[in-house]
Short mmCIF file of C-alpha atoms in Angstrom, two decimals:
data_model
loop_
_atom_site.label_atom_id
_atom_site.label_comp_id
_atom_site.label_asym_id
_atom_site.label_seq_id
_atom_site.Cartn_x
_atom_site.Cartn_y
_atom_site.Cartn_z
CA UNK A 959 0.00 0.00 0.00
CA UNK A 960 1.53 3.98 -0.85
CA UNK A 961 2.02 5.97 1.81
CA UNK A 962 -0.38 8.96 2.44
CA UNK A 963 0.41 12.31 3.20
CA UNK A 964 0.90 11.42 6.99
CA UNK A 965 2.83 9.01 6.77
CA UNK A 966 5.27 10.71 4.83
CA UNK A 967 5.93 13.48 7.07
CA UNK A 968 9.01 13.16 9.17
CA UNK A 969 8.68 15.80 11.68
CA UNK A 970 6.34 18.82 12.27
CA UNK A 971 8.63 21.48 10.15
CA UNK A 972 7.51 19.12 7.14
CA UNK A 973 3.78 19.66 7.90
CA UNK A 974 4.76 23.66 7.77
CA UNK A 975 6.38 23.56 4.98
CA UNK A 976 4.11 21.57 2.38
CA UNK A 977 0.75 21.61 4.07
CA UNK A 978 0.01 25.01 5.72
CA UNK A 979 0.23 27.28 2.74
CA UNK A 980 -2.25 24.71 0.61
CA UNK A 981 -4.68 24.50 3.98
CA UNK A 982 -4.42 28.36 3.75
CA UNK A 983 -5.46 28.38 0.33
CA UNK A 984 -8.87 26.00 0.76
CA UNK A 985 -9.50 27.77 3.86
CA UNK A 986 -9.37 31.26 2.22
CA UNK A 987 -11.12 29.80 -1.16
CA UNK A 988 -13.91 28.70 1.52
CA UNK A 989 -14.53 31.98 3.14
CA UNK A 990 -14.82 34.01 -0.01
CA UNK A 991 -17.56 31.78 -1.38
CA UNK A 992 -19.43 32.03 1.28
CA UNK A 993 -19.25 35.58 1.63
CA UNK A 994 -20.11 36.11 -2.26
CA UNK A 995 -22.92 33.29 -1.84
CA UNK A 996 -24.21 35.09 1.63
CA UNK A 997 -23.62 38.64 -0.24
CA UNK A 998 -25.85 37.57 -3.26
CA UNK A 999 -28.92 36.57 -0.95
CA UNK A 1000 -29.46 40.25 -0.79
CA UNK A 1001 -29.88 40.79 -4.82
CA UNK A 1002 -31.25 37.23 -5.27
CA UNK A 1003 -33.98 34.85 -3.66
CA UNK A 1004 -32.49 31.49 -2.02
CA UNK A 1005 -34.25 29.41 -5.02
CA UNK A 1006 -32.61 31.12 -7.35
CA UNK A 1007 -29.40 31.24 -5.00
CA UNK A 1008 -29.59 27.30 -5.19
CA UNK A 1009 -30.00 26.82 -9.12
CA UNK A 1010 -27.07 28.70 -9.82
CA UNK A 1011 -24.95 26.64 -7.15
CA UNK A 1012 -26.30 23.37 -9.37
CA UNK A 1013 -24.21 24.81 -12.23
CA UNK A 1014 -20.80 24.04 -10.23
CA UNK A 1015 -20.16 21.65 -12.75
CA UNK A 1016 -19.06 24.11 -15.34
CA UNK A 1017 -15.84 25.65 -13.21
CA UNK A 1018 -15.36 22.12 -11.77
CA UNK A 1019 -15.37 20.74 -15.47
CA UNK A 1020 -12.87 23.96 -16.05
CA UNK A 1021 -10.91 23.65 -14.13
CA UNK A 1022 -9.67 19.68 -14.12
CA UNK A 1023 -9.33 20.67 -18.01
CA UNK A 1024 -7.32 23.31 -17.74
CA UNK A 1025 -4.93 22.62 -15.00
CA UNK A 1026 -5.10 19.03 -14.14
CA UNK A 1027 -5.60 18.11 -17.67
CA UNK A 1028 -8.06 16.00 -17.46
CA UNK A 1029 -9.76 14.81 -20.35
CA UNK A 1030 -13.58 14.11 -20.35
CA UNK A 1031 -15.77 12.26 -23.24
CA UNK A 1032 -18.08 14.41 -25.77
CA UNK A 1033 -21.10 13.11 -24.02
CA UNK A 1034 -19.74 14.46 -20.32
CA UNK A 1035 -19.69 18.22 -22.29
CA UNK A 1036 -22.88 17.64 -23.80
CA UNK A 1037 -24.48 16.73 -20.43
CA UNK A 1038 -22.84 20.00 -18.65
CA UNK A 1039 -24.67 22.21 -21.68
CA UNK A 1040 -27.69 20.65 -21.21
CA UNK A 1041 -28.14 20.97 -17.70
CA UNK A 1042 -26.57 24.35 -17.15
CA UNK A 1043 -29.05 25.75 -20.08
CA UNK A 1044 -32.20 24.46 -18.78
CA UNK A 1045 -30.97 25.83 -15.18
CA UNK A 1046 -30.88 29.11 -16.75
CA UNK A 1047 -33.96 28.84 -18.82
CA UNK A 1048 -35.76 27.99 -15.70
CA UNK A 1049 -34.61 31.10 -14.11
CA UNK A 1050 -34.88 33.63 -16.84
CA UNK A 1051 -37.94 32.67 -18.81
CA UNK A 1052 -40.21 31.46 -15.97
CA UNK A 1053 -43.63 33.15 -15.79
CA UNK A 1054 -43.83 35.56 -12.90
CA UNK A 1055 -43.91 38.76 -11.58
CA UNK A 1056 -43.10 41.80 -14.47
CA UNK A 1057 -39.41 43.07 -13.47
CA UNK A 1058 -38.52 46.76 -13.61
CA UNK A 1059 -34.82 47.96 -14.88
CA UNK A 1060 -33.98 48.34 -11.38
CA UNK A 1061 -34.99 45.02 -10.49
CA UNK A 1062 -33.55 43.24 -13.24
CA UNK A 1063 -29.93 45.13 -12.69
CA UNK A 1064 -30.36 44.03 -8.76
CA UNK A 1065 -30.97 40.44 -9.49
CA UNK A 1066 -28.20 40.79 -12.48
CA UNK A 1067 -25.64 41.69 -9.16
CA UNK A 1068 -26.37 39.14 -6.96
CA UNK A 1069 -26.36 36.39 -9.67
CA UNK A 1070 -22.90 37.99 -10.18
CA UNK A 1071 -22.22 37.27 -6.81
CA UNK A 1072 -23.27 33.70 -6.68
CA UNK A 1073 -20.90 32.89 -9.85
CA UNK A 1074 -18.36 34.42 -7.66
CA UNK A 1075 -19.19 31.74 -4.88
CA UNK A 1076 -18.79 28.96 -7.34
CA UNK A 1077 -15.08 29.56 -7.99
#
């Protein structure tokens, strides 16, 4: 069996040295997204908060592309479009309430905000 992480680790100035800074980085990734996701609850309703979190897949999918490499079938791309289109078409184009200019440029804002809690 390969060694983990722990068992690698010699001493403590190890676990400084290679850890910490990549602990620091989740950690700080963490609190910004849930500042821009807490921020955008203002501009947005939670629904709507929710069905733009579903579309994670896209900077997930980006991401593991673009720096890891990773390479995913046709059918895996096809599947993101899909599903991140009808998430959008649900939200846009549902019947509801007439929106003002001023309501529209709010809600434009906070969905800004959740796509910032995504990455």
């Amino acid at each position: 069996q390969p060694a983990s992480g722990w068992q690698q680790l010699r001493e403590w100035n190890g676990f400084q040295s290679t850890l910490w800074p990549m602990y620091m980085q989740v950690g700080f990734c963490y609190v910004f997204a849930m500042f821009f996701s807490n921020s955008a609850l203002f501009y947005i309703n939670y629904p709507t908060q929710v069905i733009v979190k579903s579309c994670k897949m896209i900077p997930v999918m980006a991401v593991s592309v673009l720096w890891r490499k990773k390479q995913y079938p046709l059918a895996a791309y096809v599947r993101v479009v899909m599903v991140t289109a009808g998430i959008i078409m649900f939200t846009f184009f549902k019947e509801g309430a007439k929106k003002t200019a001023k309501t529209a440029r709010r809600q434009g804002f906070g969905l800004g905000l959740a796509m910032l809690s995504l990455f």
